[in-house]
Amino acid sequence: MNSLQHRGQEAAGMAVFDGEEIRRKRSMGLVIDAFTEDTLRDLPGTIGIGHVRYSTAEGSHDYNIQPIMGFVGGEMIALANDGNLVNYRILRERLEEEGMMFQTTNDTEVILYLITRYYNGDIVEAIKKTMGVIQGAYSVTALIKDKVVAFRDPHGFRPLVLGEDGEDVIVASENAAIEIIGGKMTRNVAPGEIVVIDENGIHSDHYESPATPKHCIFEYVYFARNDATLDDVNAYTFRRRCGEILWEEAPCDVDLVVPVPDSGIPSAIGYAQASNIPYGEGLVKNRYMGRTFIKPTQKERDMAVKLKLNPLGDVVKGKSIVLLDDSIVRGTTSRNLIYRLREAGAKEVHMRITSPPVKYCCYYGIDTPNRKNLIAANESIKEIEKSIGADSLAFISEEGLVRAGKKEISKYCTACFDGDYPVDPTVI
């Protein structure tokens, strides 16, 4: 779970089967704080699931920490999910009308209730029926007695991978969680696939209606670790290619290429290599700070930017620099960094972004709930350039971004850039 901390910093939880029952521990805060050695001693067992929470629409509350638990056919079940259901509110209202009482505001609880409703002794069939009702993005792990079940939505919006460590089988959002403990990633859980892992090995089934894969391209732009290889695309290579392509599309006559660490580093390397402009570390990162984009409030994001990154005056003073970052969502980070780089003596600050302008809300698991919070939805590129204080500003084209992934555009979800939603969000 520590290796996936970048995917959520608000809370962490774990559920473990000890041979008789499922025990659960959940806590607000980081994994390292929630799971001390003493805590782990109170969670004996050889099979379990864990979750790090990044809240989107449901809010940051301790009652929403996953895994959530219930009973199915008299057996305890724990469930953890990455993603958002677009028809969550409709399903919840229907269940409440039927007498269901919810303990959370989390759409994962709807998935749990539906599985328990459809369960008649066959967990796979219950999941298939549930998948026929829920719509949106979900990569789910479930712990039921002595087995783990993992399933992924038919479009495969959010990642889910399988790995092995000797005789142990591991399911995770990214391969780093497998490799760091000495295991090896074997394959991705396919879109629409249901995987059951028990003492007899791995069993695979599939939801009846396959869909066109629509992997979230923002995973490669920002969310995934640099060492993540998801659905056959490596995040580091993708980001470096974006930098190379951005130099082709928006060259800049400067003294130095500077990244916004960490996700901006590979693209800055690519930009520098393609342009033969020197690469320099002009921003020093506080390694003990979390990711600013996934902070729950604007006030926290503003403060986090100041605490997280500090200009290195000896590097940027008197220089014209091009600053490489992965995205501009609200404009908070870019505006603060450019102002502080100028204070540190930078002569010019040009900005290059290795994703297209984020103009549309994401309904599949990224916290952009309202277009009024998206600067590119309300301002032109020239207006954004003036707003953040850059000498020039350019974004990679959508065609260039897709070219970096070396897949057809039809394989990606690019809705945050172009408004082309694979699953209709109006059912909300």
CSV table of C-alpha atoms in Angstrom, one decimal:
chain,number,residue,atom,x,y,z
A,1,MET,CA,0.0,0.0,0.0
A,2,ASN,CA,2.9,2.4,0.6
A,3,SER,CA,3.9,2.0,-3.0
A,4,LEU,CA,0.5,3.2,-4.1
A,5,GLN,CA,0.3,6.2,-1.7
A,6,HIS,CA,0.4,8.6,-4.6
A,7,ARG,CA,-3.1,7.4,-5.6
A,8,GLY,CA,-4.7,8.7,-2.5
A,9,GLN,CA,-3.5,10.4,0.7
A,10,GLU,CA,-6.6,11.1,2.7
A,11,ALA,CA,-7.1,7.7,4.3
A,12,ALA,CA,-6.1,4.1,4.2
A,13,GLY,CA,-7.7,0.8,5.1
A,14,MET,CA,-7.1,-2.9,5.1
A,15,ALA,CA,-9.2,-6.1,5.6
A,16,VAL,CA,-7.6,-9.5,6.3
A,17,PHE,CA,-9.1,-13.0,6.7
A,18,ASP,CA,-7.6,-14.7,9.7
A,19,GLY,CA,-9.0,-18.1,9.0
A,20,GLU,CA,-12.3,-17.5,10.9
A,21,GLU,CA,-13.4,-13.9,10.2
A,22,ILE,CA,-12.4,-10.8,8.3
A,23,ARG,CA,-10.7,-8.2,10.5
A,24,ARG,CA,-10.5,-4.6,9.3
A,25,LYS,CA,-8.5,-1.5,10.2
A,26,ARG,CA,-9.2,1.9,8.7
A,27,SER,CA,-7.8,5.4,9.5
A,28,MET,CA,-7.6,8.9,8.1
A,29,GLY,CA,-4.1,9.9,7.0
A,30,LEU,CA,-1.2,8.1,5.3
A,31,VAL,CA,-0.5,4.4,5.2
A,32,ILE,CA,2.7,4.7,7.3
A,33,ASP,CA,0.6,6.4,10.1
A,34,ALA,CA,-2.4,4.1,9.8
A,35,PHE,CA,-0.5,0.8,9.8
A,36,THR,CA,2.2,0.6,12.4
A,37,GLU,CA,3.9,-2.7,13.4
A,38,ASP,CA,1.5,-3.0,16.3
A,39,THR,CA,-1.5,-2.5,14.1
A,40,LEU,CA,-0.3,-5.1,11.6
A,41,ARG,CA,0.1,-7.6,14.5
A,42,ASP,CA,-3.6,-7.2,15.1
A,43,LEU,CA,-4.3,-8.2,11.5
A,44,PRO,CA,-3.1,-11.8,11.3
A,45,GLY,CA,-3.9,-13.7,8.1
A,46,THR,CA,-2.6,-14.7,4.7
A,47,ILE,CA,-5.2,-13.1,2.5
A,48,GLY,CA,-6.5,-9.6,2.4
A,49,ILE,CA,-7.2,-6.3,0.5
A,50,GLY,CA,-6.1,-2.7,1.1
A,51,HIS,CA,-7.1,0.7,-0.2
A,52,VAL,CA,-5.8,4.3,-0.2
A,53,ARG,CA,-8.5,6.9,-0.5
A,54,TYR,CA,-8.6,9.9,-2.8
A,55,SER,CA,-12.1,11.4,-2.4
A,56,THR,CA,-13.9,12.8,-5.3
A,57,ALA,CA,-17.6,13.7,-5.1
A,58,GLU,CA,-18.4,11.8,-1.8
A,59,GLY,CA,-16.3,14.0,0.4
A,60,SER,CA,-13.5,13.4,2.9
A,61,HIS,CA,-15.0,11.6,5.9
A,62,ASP,CA,-13.9,8.7,8.0
A,63,TYR,CA,-17.1,6.8,7.3
A,64,ASN,CA,-16.1,6.7,3.6
A,65,ILE,CA,-12.8,4.9,4.2
A,66,GLN,CA,-12.5,1.7,2.3
A,67,PRO,CA,-12.6,-1.3,2.4
A,68,ILE,CA,-16.3,-1.3,3.3
A,69,MET,CA,-17.9,-4.5,4.8
A,70,GLY,CA,-21.1,-6.4,4.8
A,71,PHE,CA,-22.5,-9.9,4.7
A,72,VAL,CA,-23.4,-12.0,1.7
A,73,GLY,CA,-25.1,-15.4,2.1
A,74,GLY,CA,-24.1,-15.3,5.8
A,75,GLU,CA,-20.4,-14.7,4.9
A,76,MET,CA,-18.5,-11.5,5.6
A,77,ILE,CA,-17.4,-9.6,2.6
A,78,ALA,CA,-15.0,-6.6,2.3
A,79,LEU,CA,-14.9,-4.4,-0.8
A,80,ALA,CA,-12.5,-1.8,-2.2
A,81,ASN,CA,-12.9,0.2,-5.4
A,82,ASP,CA,-11.0,2.7,-7.6
A,83,GLY,CA,-13.3,4.8,-9.8
A,84,ASN,CA,-16.7,6.5,-9.9
A,85,LEU,CA,-20.2,5.2,-10.9
A,86,VAL,CA,-22.1,7.7,-13.0
A,87,ASN,CA,-25.4,6.2,-12.0
A,88,TYR,CA,-24.7,6.1,-8.3
A,89,ARG,CA,-27.4,8.5,-7.2
A,90,ILE,CA,-30.1,6.8,-9.2
A,91,LEU,CA,-29.1,3.4,-7.8
A,92,ARG,CA,-28.9,4.7,-4.3
A,93,GLU,CA,-32.3,6.3,-4.4
A,94,ARG,CA,-33.9,3.1,-5.7
A,95,LEU,CA,-32.2,1.0,-3.0
A,96,GLU,CA,-33.3,3.5,-0.3
A,97,GLU,CA,-36.8,3.4,-1.6
A,98,GLU,CA,-36.7,-0.4,-1.1
A,99,GLY,CA,-35.6,0.0,2.5
A,100,MET,CA,-31.8,-0.1,2.3
A,101,MET,CA,-30.0,2.0,4.9
A,102,PHE,CA,-26.6,3.4,3.9
A,103,GLN,CA,-23.7,3.9,6.3
A,104,THR,CA,-21.6,5.9,3.8
A,105,THR,CA,-21.9,8.4,0.9
A,106,ASN,CA,-19.5,6.2,-1.1
A,107,ASP,CA,-20.6,4.6,-4.3
A,108,THR,CA,-18.7,1.5,-3.4
A,109,GLU,CA,-21.5,0.7,-0.9
A,110,VAL,CA,-24.0,0.5,-3.8
A,111,ILE,CA,-21.7,-2.1,-5.5
A,112,LEU,CA,-21.7,-4.1,-2.2
A,113,TYR,CA,-25.5,-3.9,-1.8
A,114,LEU,CA,-26.1,-5.1,-5.3
A,115,ILE,CA,-23.7,-8.0,-5.0
A,116,THR,CA,-25.4,-9.1,-1.8
A,117,ARG,CA,-28.8,-8.8,-3.5
A,118,TYR,CA,-27.9,-11.0,-6.4
A,119,TYR,CA,-25.8,-13.6,-4.5
A,120,ASN,CA,-27.3,-17.1,-4.4
A,121,GLY,CA,-24.1,-19.0,-3.7
A,122,ASP,CA,-22.2,-18.0,-6.9
A,123,ILE,CA,-20.2,-14.8,-6.3
A,124,VAL,CA,-19.2,-14.6,-10.0
A,125,GLU,CA,-22.8,-14.6,-11.2
A,126,ALA,CA,-23.7,-12.0,-8.5
A,127,ILE,CA,-20.9,-9.8,-9.8
A,128,LYS,CA,-22.0,-10.2,-13.4
A,129,LYS,CA,-25.5,-9.2,-12.5
A,130,THR,CA,-24.1,-6.2,-10.6
A,131,MET,CA,-22.0,-5.2,-13.6
A,132,GLY,CA,-25.2,-5.2,-15.7
A,133,VAL,CA,-26.6,-2.5,-13.5
A,134,ILE,CA,-23.7,-0.2,-12.5
A,135,GLN,CA,-22.3,2.2,-15.0
A,136,GLY,CA,-19.0,4.1,-15.0
A,137,ALA,CA,-15.5,3.4,-13.9
A,138,TYR,CA,-14.6,0.7,-11.3
A,139,SER,CA,-11.7,-1.5,-10.5
A,140,VAL,CA,-12.8,-3.6,-7.5
A,141,THR,CA,-11.2,-6.1,-5.2
A,142,ALA,CA,-13.4,-8.1,-2.8
A,143,LEU,CA,-12.4,-10.4,0.0
A,144,ILE,CA,-14.9,-13.1,0.8
A,145,LYS,CA,-13.8,-15.7,3.3
A,146,ASP,CA,-10.8,-17.5,1.8
A,147,LYS,CA,-10.9,-15.9,-1.7
A,148,VAL,CA,-10.2,-12.6,-3.4
A,149,VAL,CA,-12.3,-11.5,-6.3
A,150,ALA,CA,-11.2,-8.7,-8.6
A,151,PHE,CA,-13.2,-7.2,-11.5
A,152,ARG,CA,-12.9,-4.3,-13.8
A,153,ASP,CA,-15.5,-2.3,-15.7
A,154,PRO,CA,-16.0,-3.2,-19.4
A,155,HIS,CA,-14.1,-0.1,-20.6
A,156,GLY,CA,-11.2,-0.5,-18.3
A,157,PHE,CA,-11.1,3.2,-17.3
A,158,ARG,CA,-9.0,2.6,-14.1
A,159,PRO,CA,-6.0,0.2,-14.1
A,160,LEU,CA,-5.8,-3.2,-12.4
A,161,VAL,CA,-3.0,-5.7,-12.7
A,162,LEU,CA,-2.1,-9.2,-11.7
A,163,GLY,CA,1.2,-10.5,-10.4
A,164,GLU,CA,2.8,-13.4,-8.6
A,165,ASP,CA,5.4,-13.8,-5.8
A,166,GLY,CA,6.2,-17.4,-5.6
A,167,GLU,CA,2.9,-19.1,-4.9
A,168,ASP,CA,1.2,-15.9,-3.8
A,169,VAL,CA,-1.1,-14.0,-6.2
A,170,ILE,CA,-1.3,-10.2,-6.0
A,171,VAL,CA,-3.8,-7.8,-7.5
A,172,ALA,CA,-3.0,-4.1,-7.6
A,173,SER,CA,-3.7,-0.8,-9.3
A,174,GLU,CA,-0.1,-0.6,-10.5
A,175,ASN,CA,2.8,-3.0,-11.0
A,176,ALA,CA,5.1,-1.2,-8.5
A,177,ALA,CA,3.1,-2.7,-5.6
A,178,ILE,CA,3.9,-6.1,-6.9
A,179,GLU,CA,7.6,-5.6,-7.9
A,180,ILE,CA,8.6,-3.8,-4.7
A,181,ILE,CA,7.9,-6.9,-2.6
A,182,GLY,CA,9.8,-9.1,-5.0
A,183,GLY,CA,6.9,-10.2,-7.2
A,184,LYS,CA,6.5,-10.0,-10.9
A,185,MET,CA,3.6,-8.6,-12.8
A,186,THR,CA,2.0,-11.2,-15.1
A,187,ARG,CA,-0.7,-9.3,-16.9
A,188,ASN,CA,-3.5,-6.8,-16.7
A,189,VAL,CA,-6.9,-7.6,-15.6
A,190,ALA,CA,-8.8,-7.2,-18.8
A,191,PRO,CA,-11.7,-4.8,-19.2
A,192,GLY,CA,-14.9,-6.6,-18.1
A,193,GLU,CA,-12.9,-9.5,-16.6
A,194,ILE,CA,-13.8,-11.2,-13.3
A,195,VAL,CA,-10.8,-12.9,-11.5
A,196,VAL,CA,-11.3,-15.3,-8.6
A,197,ILE,CA,-8.1,-16.1,-6.6
A,198,ASP,CA,-8.4,-19.0,-4.0
A,199,GLU,CA,-6.4,-22.0,-2.8
A,200,ASN,CA,-6.9,-23.7,-6.2
A,201,GLY,CA,-5.3,-20.8,-8.1
A,202,ILE,CA,-6.6,-18.2,-10.5
A,203,HIS,CA,-10.0,-18.5,-12.3
A,204,SER,CA,-11.1,-16.0,-14.9
A,205,ASP,CA,-14.5,-15.2,-16.2
A,206,HIS,CA,-15.9,-12.3,-18.3
A,207,TYR,CA,-18.9,-10.0,-18.2
A,208,GLU,CA,-21.3,-10.8,-21.0
A,209,SER,CA,-21.1,-7.5,-23.0
A,210,PRO,CA,-17.6,-6.5,-23.9
A,211,ALA,CA,-17.0,-2.9,-24.7
A,212,THR,CA,-14.3,-0.9,-26.5
A,213,PRO,CA,-11.4,-0.3,-24.1
A,214,LYS,CA,-11.2,3.3,-22.9
A,215,HIS,CA,-8.2,3.5,-20.7
A,216,CYS,CA,-8.0,6.9,-18.8
A,217,ILE,CA,-5.2,8.8,-20.6
A,218,PHE,CA,-4.8,11.0,-17.5
A,219,GLU,CA,-3.4,8.0,-15.7
A,220,TYR,CA,-0.3,8.3,-17.9
A,221,VAL,CA,-0.3,12.1,-17.9
A,222,TYR,CA,-0.4,12.4,-14.1
A,223,PHE,CA,-1.7,9.7,-11.8
A,224,ALA,CA,0.5,6.7,-12.4
A,225,ARG,CA,4.0,6.4,-11.0
A,226,ASN,CA,6.8,6.8,-13.5
A,227,ASP,CA,7.5,3.0,-13.3
A,228,ALA,CA,3.9,2.0,-14.0
A,229,THR,CA,3.2,-0.1,-17.1
A,230,LEU,CA,-0.6,-0.1,-17.5
A,231,ASP,CA,-2.3,-1.8,-20.4
A,232,ASP,CA,1.0,-2.1,-22.2
A,233,VAL,CA,1.9,1.6,-21.9
A,234,ASN,CA,4.8,2.6,-19.6
A,235,ALA,CA,4.2,6.0,-17.9
A,236,TYR,CA,7.8,7.2,-18.0
A,237,THR,CA,8.2,6.4,-21.7
A,238,PHE,CA,4.8,8.0,-22.4
A,239,ARG,CA,5.8,11.2,-20.6
A,240,ARG,CA,9.2,11.4,-22.2
A,241,ARG,CA,7.7,11.0,-25.6
A,242,CYS,CA,5.2,13.8,-24.8
A,243,GLY,CA,8.2,16.1,-24.1
A,244,GLU,CA,9.8,15.2,-27.4
A,245,ILE,CA,6.5,15.8,-29.3
A,246,LEU,CA,5.8,19.1,-27.5
A,247,TRP,CA,9.2,20.4,-28.7
A,248,GLU,CA,8.1,19.6,-32.2
A,249,GLU,CA,4.8,21.3,-31.7
A,250,ALA,CA,5.9,24.3,-29.6
A,251,PRO,CA,9.7,25.0,-29.6
A,252,CYS,CA,11.0,27.6,-27.4
A,253,ASP,CA,14.3,29.6,-27.5
A,254,VAL,CA,15.5,29.5,-23.9
A,255,ASP,CA,18.6,28.8,-21.8
A,256,LEU,CA,17.3,26.0,-19.6
A,257,VAL,CA,14.6,23.3,-19.5
A,258,VAL,CA,13.1,22.9,-16.0
A,259,PRO,CA,10.6,20.3,-14.8
A,260,VAL,CA,7.9,20.5,-12.3
A,261,PRO,CA,8.7,17.4,-10.3
A,262,ASP,CA,7.8,14.6,-10.3
A,263,SER,CA,5.5,13.8,-13.2
A,264,GLY,CA,7.0,16.7,-15.2
A,265,ILE,CA,10.6,15.3,-15.1
A,266,PRO,CA,10.4,12.7,-17.9
A,267,SER,CA,8.7,15.2,-20.3
A,268,ALA,CA,11.4,17.8,-19.5
A,269,ILE,CA,14.1,15.2,-20.2
A,270,GLY,CA,12.4,14.5,-23.6
A,271,TYR,CA,12.0,18.2,-24.4
A,272,ALA,CA,15.7,18.8,-23.5
A,273,GLN,CA,17.0,15.8,-25.5
A,274,ALA,CA,14.9,16.8,-28.6
A,275,SER,CA,15.9,20.4,-28.4
A,276,ASN,CA,19.5,20.1,-27.2
A,277,ILE,CA,18.7,22.8,-24.6
A,278,PRO,CA,20.4,22.0,-21.2
A,279,TYR,CA,18.2,20.4,-18.5
A,280,GLY,CA,18.3,21.8,-15.0
A,281,GLU,CA,16.7,21.2,-11.7
A,282,GLY,CA,15.2,24.6,-11.0
A,283,LEU,CA,12.6,23.5,-8.4
A,284,VAL,CA,13.5,21.5,-5.3
A,285,LYS,CA,10.7,19.2,-4.1
A,286,ASN,CA,9.9,18.5,-0.4
A,287,ARG,CA,9.7,14.7,-0.6
A,288,TYR,CA,7.5,14.6,2.5
A,289,MET,CA,4.7,16.5,0.9
A,290,GLY,CA,1.8,14.8,-1.0
A,291,ARG,CA,0.4,15.5,-4.4
A,292,THR,CA,-1.2,18.9,-4.7
A,293,PHE,CA,-3.8,18.0,-7.3
A,294,ILE,CA,-5.5,15.4,-5.1
A,295,LYS,CA,-5.8,17.6,-2.0
A,296,PRO,CA,-9.5,17.9,-1.1
A,297,THR,CA,-9.8,21.7,-0.8
A,298,GLN,CA,-8.4,24.7,-2.7
A,299,LYS,CA,-7.0,26.2,0.4
A,300,GLU,CA,-5.0,23.0,1.1
A,301,ARG,CA,-3.8,22.9,-2.6
A,302,ASP,CA,-2.6,26.5,-2.4
A,303,MET,CA,-0.6,25.9,0.8
A,304,ALA,CA,0.7,22.5,-0.5
A,305,VAL,CA,2.2,24.2,-3.6
A,306,LYS,CA,4.2,26.6,-1.4
A,307,LEU,CA,5.4,23.8,0.9
A,308,LYS,CA,6.1,21.3,-1.8
A,309,LEU,CA,8.2,23.1,-4.3
A,310,ASN,CA,10.9,25.8,-3.8
A,311,PRO,CA,12.8,27.5,-6.6
A,312,LEU,CA,16.6,27.0,-6.8
A,313,GLY,CA,17.8,30.5,-7.3
A,314,ASP,CA,21.4,29.6,-8.3
A,315,VAL,CA,20.1,27.6,-11.2
A,316,VAL,CA,17.4,29.9,-12.6
A,317,LYS,CA,18.8,33.4,-11.8
A,318,GLY,CA,19.3,35.4,-15.0
A,319,LYS,CA,18.1,32.6,-17.2
A,320,SER,CA,15.3,32.3,-19.7
A,321,ILE,CA,13.6,29.0,-18.8
A,322,VAL,CA,10.9,26.7,-20.2
A,323,LEU,CA,8.9,25.0,-17.4
A,324,LEU,CA,7.5,21.6,-18.2
A,325,ASP,CA,4.4,20.4,-16.3
A,326,ASP,CA,1.9,17.6,-16.9
A,327,SER,CA,-1.3,19.6,-16.8
A,328,ILE,CA,-3.0,22.8,-15.9
A,329,VAL,CA,-6.3,22.1,-14.1
A,330,ARG,CA,-7.2,25.0,-11.9
A,331,GLY,CA,-4.1,27.1,-12.5
A,332,THR,CA,-3.1,27.2,-8.8
A,333,THR,CA,0.3,25.4,-9.1
A,334,SER,CA,1.4,27.1,-12.3
A,335,ARG,CA,0.6,30.6,-11.1
A,336,ASN,CA,2.4,30.2,-7.8
A,337,LEU,CA,5.5,28.5,-9.4
A,338,ILE,CA,5.9,31.2,-12.1
A,339,TYR,CA,5.6,34.0,-9.5
A,340,ARG,CA,8.2,32.4,-7.3
A,341,LEU,CA,10.6,31.5,-10.1
A,342,ARG,CA,10.6,35.2,-11.1
A,343,GLU,CA,11.2,36.2,-7.5
A,344,ALA,CA,14.2,33.8,-7.6
A,345,GLY,CA,15.6,35.7,-10.5
A,346,ALA,CA,14.4,33.9,-13.6
A,347,LYS,CA,14.5,36.4,-16.6
A,348,GLU,CA,11.7,34.7,-18.6
A,349,VAL,CA,9.4,31.8,-17.7
A,350,HIS,CA,7.8,30.0,-20.6
A,351,MET,CA,5.4,27.1,-19.9
A,352,ARG,CA,4.8,23.9,-21.8
A,353,ILE,CA,2.2,21.4,-20.8
A,354,THR,CA,2.3,17.8,-21.8
A,355,SER,CA,-1.4,17.4,-22.0
A,356,PRO,CA,-4.1,19.3,-23.8
A,357,PRO,CA,-6.2,21.9,-21.9
A,358,VAL,CA,-8.5,20.2,-19.4
A,359,LYS,CA,-11.9,21.6,-20.4
A,360,TYR,CA,-14.4,19.1,-19.2
A,361,CYS,CA,-15.3,17.4,-15.9
A,362,CYS,CA,-14.3,13.8,-15.2
A,363,TYR,CA,-17.0,11.6,-14.0
A,364,TYR,CA,-14.9,8.5,-13.8
A,365,GLY,CA,-12.7,9.1,-10.7
A,366,ILE,CA,-10.8,12.4,-11.0
A,367,ASP,CA,-11.8,15.4,-8.8
A,368,THR,CA,-13.1,17.9,-11.4
A,369,PRO,CA,-16.7,18.1,-10.3
A,370,ASN,CA,-17.6,21.4,-11.9
A,371,ARG,CA,-16.4,23.2,-15.0
A,372,LYS,CA,-16.1,26.5,-13.1
A,373,ASN,CA,-13.0,25.0,-11.4
A,374,LEU,CA,-11.3,24.3,-14.8
A,375,ILE,CA,-9.4,27.3,-16.0
A,376,ALA,CA,-9.3,26.0,-19.6
A,377,ALA,CA,-13.1,25.7,-19.7
A,378,ASN,CA,-13.4,29.4,-19.0
A,379,GLU,CA,-10.4,31.0,-20.5
A,380,SER,CA,-8.5,30.9,-23.8
A,381,ILE,CA,-4.8,29.8,-23.9
A,382,LYS,CA,-3.8,33.5,-24.2
A,383,GLU,CA,-6.0,34.4,-21.2
A,384,ILE,CA,-4.5,31.5,-19.2
A,385,GLU,CA,-1.0,32.6,-20.2
A,386,LYS,CA,-1.8,36.1,-18.8
A,387,SER,CA,-3.5,34.7,-15.7
A,388,ILE,CA,-0.6,32.5,-14.6
A,389,GLY,CA,2.0,35.1,-15.6
A,390,ALA,CA,3.9,33.1,-18.2
A,391,ASP,CA,5.9,34.7,-21.0
A,392,SER,CA,4.4,32.1,-23.3
A,393,LEU,CA,2.2,29.0,-22.9
A,394,ALA,CA,1.6,26.0,-25.1
A,395,PHE,CA,-0.2,22.7,-24.7
A,396,ILE,CA,0.5,19.4,-26.5
A,397,SER,CA,-2.2,18.6,-29.1
A,398,GLU,CA,-4.6,15.7,-28.4
A,399,GLU,CA,-3.1,14.0,-31.5
A,400,GLY,CA,0.4,14.4,-30.1
A,401,LEU,CA,-0.7,13.0,-26.7
A,402,VAL,CA,-2.3,9.9,-28.3
A,403,ARG,CA,0.8,9.5,-30.5
A,404,ALA,CA,2.9,9.3,-27.3
A,405,GLY,CA,0.9,6.3,-26.2
A,406,LYS,CA,1.3,4.5,-29.5
A,407,LYS,CA,-2.3,3.3,-29.5
A,408,GLU,CA,-5.3,4.4,-31.5
A,409,ILE,CA,-7.3,7.3,-30.0
A,410,SER,CA,-10.3,4.9,-29.8
A,411,LYS,CA,-8.5,3.0,-27.0
A,412,TYR,CA,-8.3,6.0,-24.7
A,413,CYS,CA,-10.7,8.0,-22.7
A,414,THR,CA,-9.9,11.6,-23.5
A,415,ALA,CA,-13.2,13.1,-22.2
A,416,CYS,CA,-11.5,15.6,-19.9
A,417,PHE,CA,-9.9,17.2,-23.0
A,418,ASP,CA,-12.7,16.9,-25.7
A,419,GLY,CA,-15.9,16.1,-23.8
A,420,ASP,CA,-16.4,12.8,-25.6
A,421,TYR,CA,-17.7,10.6,-22.8
A,422,PRO,CA,-17.6,6.8,-23.3
A,423,VAL,CA,-20.3,6.4,-20.7
A,424,ASP,CA,-23.1,9.0,-20.6
A,425,PRO,CA,-22.6,11.0,-17.4
A,426,THR,CA,-26.1,12.6,-17.7
A,427,VAL,CA,-27.6,9.5,-15.9
A,428,ILE,CA,-26.3,11.1,-12.7
